[in-house]
Short mmCIF file of C-alpha atoms in Angstrom, two decimals:
data_model
loop_
_atom_site.label_atom_id
_atom_site.label_comp_id
_atom_site.label_asym_id
_atom_site.label_seq_id
_atom_site.Cartn_x
_atom_site.Cartn_y
_atom_site.Cartn_z
CA UNK U 1 -2.77 -0.49 -7.52
CA UNK U 2 -1.05 -3.45 -9.05
CA UNK U 3 1.47 -5.61 -7.24
CA UNK U 4 5.14 -5.58 -8.24
CA UNK U 5 6.88 -8.26 -6.22
CA UNK U 6 10.32 -7.80 -4.64
CA UNK U 7 12.11 -4.54 -5.42
CA UNK U 8 15.53 -2.93 -5.11
CA UNK U 9 15.61 -0.19 -2.43
CA UNK U 10 16.60 3.26 -3.72
CA UNK U 11 16.04 5.76 -0.89
CA UNK U 12 13.59 6.84 1.83
CA UNK U 13 11.22 9.80 1.68
CA UNK U 14 9.08 10.92 4.65
CA UNK U 15 10.06 7.64 6.28
CA UNK U 16 8.68 5.65 3.32
CA UNK U 17 10.92 3.24 1.44
CA UNK U 18 11.20 3.96 -2.28
CA UNK U 19 12.22 1.00 -4.42
CA UNK U 20 12.23 -0.20 -8.00
CA UNK U 21 11.62 -3.58 -9.58
CA UNK U 22 14.00 -4.96 -12.17
CA UNK U 23 11.44 -4.21 -14.90
CA UNK U 24 11.72 -0.49 -14.11
CA UNK U 25 15.35 -0.37 -15.23
CA UNK U 26 14.32 -1.84 -18.58
CA UNK U 27 11.59 0.79 -18.96
CA UNK U 28 14.06 3.50 -17.92
CA UNK U 29 16.40 2.53 -20.76
CA UNK U 30 13.57 2.40 -23.32
CA UNK U 31 12.19 5.79 -22.24
CA UNK U 32 15.60 7.42 -22.51
CA UNK U 33 16.26 5.85 -25.92
CA UNK U 34 12.89 6.93 -27.34
CA UNK U 35 13.04 10.31 -25.58
CA UNK U 36 16.42 11.12 -27.11
CA UNK U 37 14.95 10.96 -30.64
CA UNK U 38 12.05 13.17 -29.55
CA UNK U 39 14.25 15.84 -27.96
CA UNK U 40 16.73 15.86 -30.82
CA UNK U 41 13.91 16.67 -33.25
CA UNK U 42 12.39 19.16 -30.79
CA UNK U 43 15.63 21.04 -30.08
CA UNK U 44 17.42 20.68 -33.42
CA UNK U 45 20.54 19.96 -31.36
CA UNK U 46 23.26 17.38 -31.03
CA UNK U 47 22.87 13.75 -30.06
CA UNK U 48 24.64 14.43 -26.76
CA UNK U 49 22.25 17.27 -25.89
CA UNK U 50 19.25 15.13 -26.80
CA UNK U 51 20.37 12.31 -24.52
CA UNK U 52 21.14 14.66 -21.62
CA UNK U 53 17.70 16.27 -21.89
CA UNK U 54 16.07 12.83 -22.31
CA UNK U 55 17.73 11.51 -19.14
CA UNK U 56 16.62 14.63 -17.24
CA UNK U 57 13.07 14.36 -18.60
CA UNK U 58 12.68 10.67 -17.83
CA UNK U 59 13.96 11.06 -14.27
CA UNK U 60 11.67 14.06 -13.76
CA UNK U 61 8.75 11.96 -14.97
CA UNK U 62 9.56 9.13 -12.57
CA UNK U 63 9.98 11.70 -9.80
CA UNK U 64 6.44 12.87 -10.58
CA UNK U 65 5.26 9.25 -10.38
CA UNK U 66 6.83 8.95 -6.94
CA UNK U 67 5.09 12.17 -5.88
CA UNK U 68 1.81 10.77 -7.24
CA UNK U 69 2.17 7.59 -5.16
CA UNK U 70 3.43 9.60 -2.20
CA UNK U 71 0.12 11.47 -2.30
CA UNK U 72 -1.70 8.15 -1.89
CA UNK U 73 0.72 6.98 0.79
CA UNK U 74 0.64 10.08 3.00
CA UNK U 75 -3.16 10.28 2.97
CA UNK U 76 -3.39 6.53 3.67
CA UNK U 77 -1.04 6.97 6.62
CA UNK U 78 -3.28 9.73 7.96
CA UNK U 79 -6.16 7.23 7.74
CA UNK U 80 -4.23 4.82 9.96
CA UNK U 81 -3.03 2.54 7.16
CA UNK U 82 0.60 1.47 7.32
CA UNK U 83 2.72 1.91 4.17
CA UNK U 84 5.39 -0.71 3.50
CA UNK U 85 6.86 1.28 0.61
CA UNK U 86 6.50 2.75 -2.85
CA UNK U 87 7.79 0.78 -5.83
CA UNK U 88 8.48 1.82 -9.40
CA UNK U 89 7.88 -0.91 -11.93
CA UNK U 90 7.07 -1.66 -15.56
CA UNK U 91 3.83 0.32 -15.67
CA UNK U 92 4.59 3.17 -13.28
CA UNK U 93 4.40 3.18 -9.50
CA UNK U 94 2.50 1.58 -6.64
CA UNK U 95 2.08 2.47 -2.96
CA UNK U 96 1.99 -0.74 -0.92
CA UNK U 97 -0.62 -0.49 1.84
CA UNK U 98 -0.99 -2.89 4.75
CA UNK U 99 -4.78 -3.06 4.43
CA UNK U 100 -7.78 -1.70 2.58
CA UNK U 101 -9.61 1.45 3.64
CA UNK U 102 -12.40 1.07 6.20
CA UNK U 103 -14.87 3.67 4.87
CA UNK U 104 -15.93 5.14 1.51
CA UNK U 105 -14.70 8.55 2.64
CA UNK U 106 -11.23 7.21 3.38
CA UNK U 107 -11.21 5.30 0.10
CA UNK U 108 -12.12 8.45 -1.83
CA UNK U 109 -9.49 10.59 -0.10
CA UNK U 110 -6.72 8.05 -0.67
CA UNK U 111 -7.67 7.41 -4.30
CA UNK U 112 -8.04 11.11 -5.18
CA UNK U 113 -4.75 12.17 -3.56
CA UNK U 114 -2.56 10.79 -6.36
CA UNK U 115 -4.38 12.43 -9.30
CA UNK U 116 -4.54 15.68 -7.31
CA UNK U 117 -0.73 15.68 -6.99
CA UNK U 118 -0.41 14.97 -10.72
CA UNK U 119 -2.78 17.85 -11.49
CA UNK U 120 -0.63 20.18 -9.37
CA UNK U 121 2.45 19.10 -11.35
CA UNK U 122 0.65 19.87 -14.63
CA UNK U 123 -0.37 23.26 -13.26
CA UNK U 124 3.22 24.05 -12.25
CA UNK U 125 4.47 23.12 -15.72
CA UNK U 126 1.86 25.39 -17.34
CA UNK U 127 2.67 28.22 -14.96
CA UNK U 128 6.41 28.02 -15.60
CA UNK U 129 5.81 27.83 -19.35
CA UNK U 130 3.59 30.90 -19.17
CA UNK U 131 6.36 32.80 -17.36
CA UNK U 132 9.12 31.66 -19.72
CA UNK U 133 7.04 32.34 -22.82
CA UNK U 134 6.00 35.73 -21.52
CA UNK U 135 2.33 34.96 -21.21
CA UNK U 136 1.73 33.29 -24.57
CA UNK U 137 -1.37 31.68 -23.09
CA UNK U 138 -2.64 29.85 -26.17
CA UNK U 139 0.72 28.24 -26.84
CA UNK U 140 1.03 27.29 -23.22
CA UNK U 141 -2.41 25.66 -23.08
CA UNK U 142 -1.58 23.74 -26.25
CA UNK U 143 1.91 23.01 -24.88
CA UNK U 144 3.03 23.86 -28.38
CA UNK U 145 6.72 23.51 -29.26
CA UNK U 146 8.74 25.44 -31.80
CA UNK U 147 12.05 25.14 -33.60
CA UNK U 148 13.71 27.54 -31.16
CA UNK U 149 12.57 25.76 -28.01
CA UNK U 150 15.13 25.69 -25.23
CA UNK U 151 15.91 22.53 -23.25
CA UNK U 152 14.00 24.00 -20.28
CA UNK U 153 10.88 24.64 -22.38
CA UNK U 154 11.14 21.23 -24.02
CA UNK U 155 11.37 19.54 -20.60
CA UNK U 156 8.37 21.45 -19.24
CA UNK U 157 6.31 20.59 -22.32
CA UNK U 158 7.27 16.91 -22.03
CA UNK U 159 6.59 16.77 -18.29
CA UNK U 160 3.30 18.65 -18.65
CA UNK U 161 2.03 16.43 -21.45
CA UNK U 162 3.02 13.10 -19.96
CA UNK U 163 1.49 14.01 -16.58
CA UNK U 164 -1.67 15.21 -18.32
CA UNK U 165 -1.96 11.81 -19.99
CA UNK U 166 -1.26 10.12 -16.66
CA UNK U 167 -3.97 12.19 -15.00
CA UNK U 168 -6.58 11.44 -17.67
CA UNK U 169 -5.72 7.73 -17.83
CA UNK U 170 -5.81 7.31 -14.05
CA UNK U 171 -9.26 8.89 -13.79
CA UNK U 172 -10.86 6.25 -16.01
CA UNK U 173 -13.46 4.65 -13.67
CA UNK U 174 -11.92 1.20 -13.98
CA UNK U 175 -10.56 -0.70 -10.98
CA UNK U 176 -7.68 -0.83 -9.97
CA UNK U 177 -6.94 2.58 -11.51
CA UNK U 178 -7.44 5.61 -9.26
CA UNK U 179 -10.63 6.49 -11.10
CA UNK U 180 -11.91 2.99 -10.43
CA UNK U 181 -11.20 3.37 -6.73
CA UNK U 182 -12.96 6.72 -6.71
CA UNK U 183 -15.92 5.08 -8.45
CA UNK U 184 -15.83 2.29 -5.88
CA UNK U 185 -15.92 4.85 -3.06
CA UNK U 186 -18.97 6.54 -4.63
CA UNK U 187 -20.86 3.26 -5.13
CA UNK U 188 -19.83 2.18 -1.62
CA UNK U 189 -21.29 5.41 -0.21
CA UNK U 190 -24.54 4.93 -2.15
CA UNK U 191 -25.05 1.21 -1.49
CA UNK U 192 -23.36 0.99 1.91
CA UNK U 193 -21.69 -2.23 0.75
CA UNK U 194 -17.97 -2.32 -0.07
CA UNK U 195 -18.16 -5.74 -1.69
CA UNK U 196 -20.86 -4.62 -4.11
CA UNK U 197 -18.86 -1.50 -4.94
CA UNK U 198 -15.68 -3.52 -5.53
CA UNK U 199 -17.54 -5.96 -7.76
CA UNK U 200 -18.99 -3.17 -9.92
CA UNK U 201 -15.68 -1.27 -10.20
CA UNK U 202 -13.84 -4.52 -10.91
CA UNK U 203 -16.20 -5.48 -13.74
CA UNK U 204 -15.72 -2.03 -15.29
CA UNK U 205 -11.97 -2.53 -14.90
CA UNK U 206 -12.14 -5.86 -16.74
CA UNK U 207 -14.10 -4.29 -19.58
CA UNK U 208 -11.65 -1.39 -19.89
CA UNK U 209 -8.74 -3.84 -19.84
CA UNK U 210 -10.18 -5.79 -22.75
CA UNK U 211 -10.60 -2.54 -24.70
CA UNK U 212 -6.92 -1.77 -24.09
CA UNK U 213 -5.94 -5.26 -25.23
CA UNK U 214 -8.04 -4.82 -28.38
CA UNK U 215 -6.47 -1.45 -29.16
CA UNK U 216 -3.02 -2.91 -28.54
CA UNK U 217 -3.63 -5.80 -30.93
CA UNK U 218 -5.00 -3.35 -33.54
CA UNK U 219 -1.92 -1.10 -33.27
CA UNK U 220 0.45 -4.07 -33.47
CA UNK U 221 -1.36 -5.36 -36.57
CA UNK U 222 -0.83 -1.95 -38.21
CA UNK U 223 2.91 -2.10 -37.51
CA UNK U 224 3.06 -0.05 -34.30
CA UNK U 225 4.53 -2.94 -32.35
CA UNK U 226 5.94 -1.07 -29.33
CA UNK U 227 2.76 0.82 -28.42
CA UNK U 228 0.58 -2.12 -29.39
CA UNK U 229 2.39 -4.66 -27.25
CA UNK U 230 2.69 -2.19 -24.35
CA UNK U 231 -1.08 -1.49 -24.35
CA UNK U 232 -1.95 -5.17 -24.68
CA UNK U 233 0.29 -6.18 -21.76
CA UNK U 234 -0.99 -3.25 -19.67
CA UNK U 235 -4.55 -4.34 -20.41
CA UNK U 236 -3.71 -7.89 -19.39
CA UNK U 237 -2.30 -6.74 -16.03
CA UNK U 238 -5.33 -4.53 -15.35
CA UNK U 239 -7.66 -7.41 -16.25
CA UNK U 240 -5.82 -9.74 -13.88
CA UNK U 241 -5.97 -7.26 -11.02
CA UNK U 242 -9.63 -6.40 -11.62
CA UNK U 243 -10.56 -10.08 -11.83
CA UNK U 244 -8.71 -10.78 -8.58
CA UNK U 245 -10.59 -7.92 -6.87
CA UNK U 246 -13.93 -9.33 -8.00
CA UNK U 247 -12.95 -12.81 -6.83
CA UNK U 248 -11.83 -11.46 -3.45
CA UNK U 249 -15.29 -10.05 -2.78
CA UNK U 250 -16.68 -13.59 -2.63
CA UNK U 251 -14.12 -14.42 0.03
CA UNK U 252 -14.66 -11.26 2.08
CA UNK U 253 -18.41 -11.92 2.02
CA UNK U 254 -17.75 -15.34 3.60
CA UNK U 255 -15.82 -13.78 6.50
CA UNK U 256 -18.14 -10.80 6.85
CA UNK U 257 -19.55 -10.69 10.36
CA UNK U 258 -16.75 -12.76 11.92
CA UNK U 259 -15.01 -10.84 14.69
CA UNK U 260 -11.89 -11.29 16.79
CA UNK U 261 -14.10 -12.55 19.64
CA UNK U 262 -15.31 -15.41 17.41
CA UNK U 263 -11.85 -16.88 16.85
CA UNK U 264 -9.81 -15.88 19.94
CA UNK U 265 -8.87 -18.00 22.93
CA UNK U 266 -11.41 -16.66 25.43
CA UNK U 267 -9.56 -18.06 28.47
CA UNK U 268 -6.09 -16.53 28.24
CA UNK U 269 -3.46 -17.20 30.91
CA UNK U 270 -2.53 -13.82 32.36
CA UNK U 271 -0.52 -12.56 35.34
CA UNK U 272 -1.83 -10.16 37.97
CA UNK U 273 0.38 -7.09 38.09
CA UNK U 274 1.28 -7.76 41.73
CA UNK U 275 2.75 -11.22 41.09
CA UNK U 276 6.30 -11.51 42.53
CA UNK U 277 9.00 -12.45 40.02
CA UNK U 278 9.81 -15.76 41.72
CA UNK U 279 6.15 -16.78 41.53
CA UNK U 280 5.97 -15.64 37.92
CA UNK U 281 9.00 -17.76 37.11
CA UNK U 282 7.78 -20.90 38.92
CA UNK U 283 4.05 -20.81 38.17
CA UNK U 284 4.07 -19.34 34.69
CA UNK U 285 7.32 -19.48 32.71
CA UNK U 286 8.58 -22.84 33.99
CA UNK U 287 5.09 -24.36 33.91
CA UNK U 288 3.86 -23.19 30.47
CA UNK U 289 7.24 -22.68 28.78
CA UNK U 290 6.12 -19.49 27.04
CA UNK U 291 8.43 -16.54 26.38
CA UNK U 292 5.95 -13.90 27.57
CA UNK U 293 2.64 -13.44 29.37
CA UNK U 294 0.01 -10.67 29.41
CA UNK U 295 -0.20 -8.69 32.64
CA UNK U 296 -3.50 -7.32 34.00
CA UNK U 297 -4.44 -4.99 36.87
CA UNK U 298 -6.89 -5.78 39.67
CA UNK U 299 -9.84 -5.05 37.34
CA UNK U 300 -8.57 -7.33 34.58
CA UNK U 301 -7.44 -4.47 32.33
CA UNK U 302 -4.54 -5.34 30.03
CA UNK U 303 -1.36 -3.44 30.98
CA UNK U 304 1.19 -4.99 28.66
CA UNK U 305 3.41 -8.07 28.49
CA UNK U 306 6.31 -9.27 30.60
CA UNK U 307 9.08 -11.40 29.09
CA UNK U 308 10.92 -14.33 30.66
CA UNK U 309 14.35 -12.87 29.87
CA UNK U 310 13.55 -9.69 31.78
CA UNK U 311 12.25 -11.68 34.78
CA UNK U 312 15.38 -13.85 34.83
CA UNK U 313 17.63 -10.77 34.67
CA UNK U 314 15.91 -9.09 37.62
CA UNK U 315 16.02 -12.27 39.75
CA UNK U 316 19.71 -12.72 38.95
CA UNK U 317 20.24 -9.08 39.98
CA UNK U 318 18.86 -9.84 43.45
CA UNK U 319 15.31 -8.48 43.06
CA UNK U 320 13.11 -11.63 43.23
CA UNK U 321 10.30 -9.92 45.17
CA UNK U 322 9.77 -7.27 42.50
CA UNK U 323 6.22 -7.30 41.04
CA UNK U 324 5.82 -8.17 37.36
CA UNK U 325 3.86 -4.96 36.92
CA UNK U 326 7.18 -3.14 37.28
CA UNK U 327 8.56 -4.93 34.23
CA UNK U 328 5.64 -4.43 31.85
CA UNK U 329 6.60 -3.02 28.45
CA UNK U 330 4.28 -0.03 28.68
CA UNK U 331 5.62 1.64 25.52
CA UNK U 332 4.52 -1.36 23.42
CA UNK U 333 1.21 -2.03 25.19
CA UNK U 334 -0.91 -0.34 22.49
CA UNK U 335 0.79 -2.42 19.78
CA UNK U 336 -0.43 -5.60 21.51
CA UNK U 337 -4.08 -4.50 21.77
CA UNK U 338 -6.92 -5.25 19.39
CA UNK U 339 -10.61 -4.66 20.07
CA UNK U 340 -12.49 -7.91 20.58
CA UNK U 341 -15.32 -6.69 18.33
CA UNK U 342 -12.96 -5.85 15.45
CA UNK U 343 -13.77 -7.68 12.20
CA UNK U 344 -11.58 -10.60 11.19
CA UNK U 345 -10.75 -8.76 7.98
CA UNK U 346 -8.93 -6.06 9.95
CA UNK U 347 -6.35 -8.66 11.03
CA UNK U 348 -5.43 -9.78 7.50
CA UNK U 349 -2.81 -7.09 6.97
CA UNK U 350 -2.01 -6.35 10.60
CA UNK U 351 1.75 -5.83 10.87
CA UNK U 352 1.70 -6.15 14.67
CA UNK U 353 0.03 -9.56 14.51
CA UNK U 354 2.54 -10.71 11.91
CA UNK U 355 5.50 -9.45 13.94
CA UNK U 356 4.36 -10.70 17.36
CA UNK U 357 2.40 -13.81 16.45
CA UNK U 358 -0.47 -12.87 18.80
CA UNK U 359 -2.55 -9.89 19.97
CA UNK U 360 -4.49 -9.23 23.17
CA UNK U 361 -8.23 -8.87 22.56
CA UNK U 362 -9.70 -6.23 24.88
CA UNK U 363 -13.17 -4.76 25.30
CA UNK U 364 -14.14 -1.07 25.32
CA UNK U 365 -12.94 -0.76 28.94
CA UNK U 366 -9.54 -2.29 28.19
CA UNK U 367 -10.33 -5.54 29.99
CA UNK U 368 -8.47 -8.54 28.57
CA UNK U 369 -11.04 -10.85 26.97
CA UNK U 370 -8.85 -13.19 25.00
CA UNK U 371 -5.76 -13.81 22.90
CA UNK U 372 -5.86 -14.12 19.13
CA UNK U 373 -2.92 -15.77 17.38
CA UNK U 374 -1.81 -15.77 13.77
CA UNK U 375 -2.55 -19.52 13.61
CA UNK U 376 -6.14 -18.91 14.72
CA UNK U 377 -6.53 -16.33 11.96
CA UNK U 378 -5.14 -18.76 9.39
CA UNK U 379 -7.51 -21.51 10.51
CA UNK U 380 -10.48 -19.14 10.31
CA UNK U 381 -9.49 -18.05 6.81
CA UNK U 382 -8.97 -21.64 5.68
CA UNK U 383 -12.43 -22.55 6.97
CA UNK U 384 -13.92 -19.62 5.03
CA UNK U 385 -12.36 -20.68 1.72
CA UNK U 386 -14.62 -22.42 -0.80
CA UNK U 387 -14.09 -26.20 -0.61
CA UNK U 388 -12.54 -26.34 -4.07
CA UNK U 389 -9.83 -23.91 -2.94
CA UNK U 390 -9.34 -25.04 0.66
#
């Protein structure tokens, strides 16, 4: 799934932000302009009718792209991966995920969800065409048009065909296309090594990209400039993304085996839950000048954090003997936790670490073993970079 950069928010669906890059508006105009000529010839109607049907068809197509990416996003969310949004851009759509999948099974399910949604859309188009055309099965399967086609039939044919092409194209086993991610999941399952699988799928993606570039140049040389340039640029983007994926495997191999315990501060300053607020203020906040501290129970288990502002408010309200355990933010405690044996890679896209600046490393029993900060992660990543890049 290729990156798109900043985007303009459009709306929210299932709690997921849907946006569009500036390039999408250019593509929208081109699709409508080209589609109007197609529908005018298909319907034998007026220019106004052709443009109305073209606008409807193009927006229906982009709606199907959103549904395709929504399939990826919803399955990824079920796998515990946060989704920052779905963006429409020059070459379609992309679901922005906070991190990569952690198993070949999860990778397969996420990658296959999008094409499955597209296949359902094609099936619905065929079914509706079969009903409208009174069971003319052969025509429906061919999505054949005729001079008497109605706007509804023309739209269904257009939507069915373009989603069929999207489905076939996406299943090409070339990373970062969906088919490439499915292939990566299969190789990952067989070899047990995600980096090897990514490298293989990425190399296939590069090869496919160069074929697209070659076809694009050939078409442009024969006078088909629009399709030729579009394919060549698409191939270039796929090649860039595939090459980046291959390069990233070298980096992930360097941090493979490094855990949170390897980079955390193993002697964190924490407060016992029974600490009175006046003691917390004098011995912790005024001494260390930190905004918050982790709170632990008598067995050392992490309970949550207590903030200086809350302590000051309670003291000012005449409750200085209150225990800090009473002020712990229990609702956010899980957001602060990370397992001490978690791989370093799992922190790279962690939204909680980015938002809070630090996480509490706990063991299987919930005992606080250390604190890992975003600066510690950055230093570990910098140390893992090849010297020519560091």
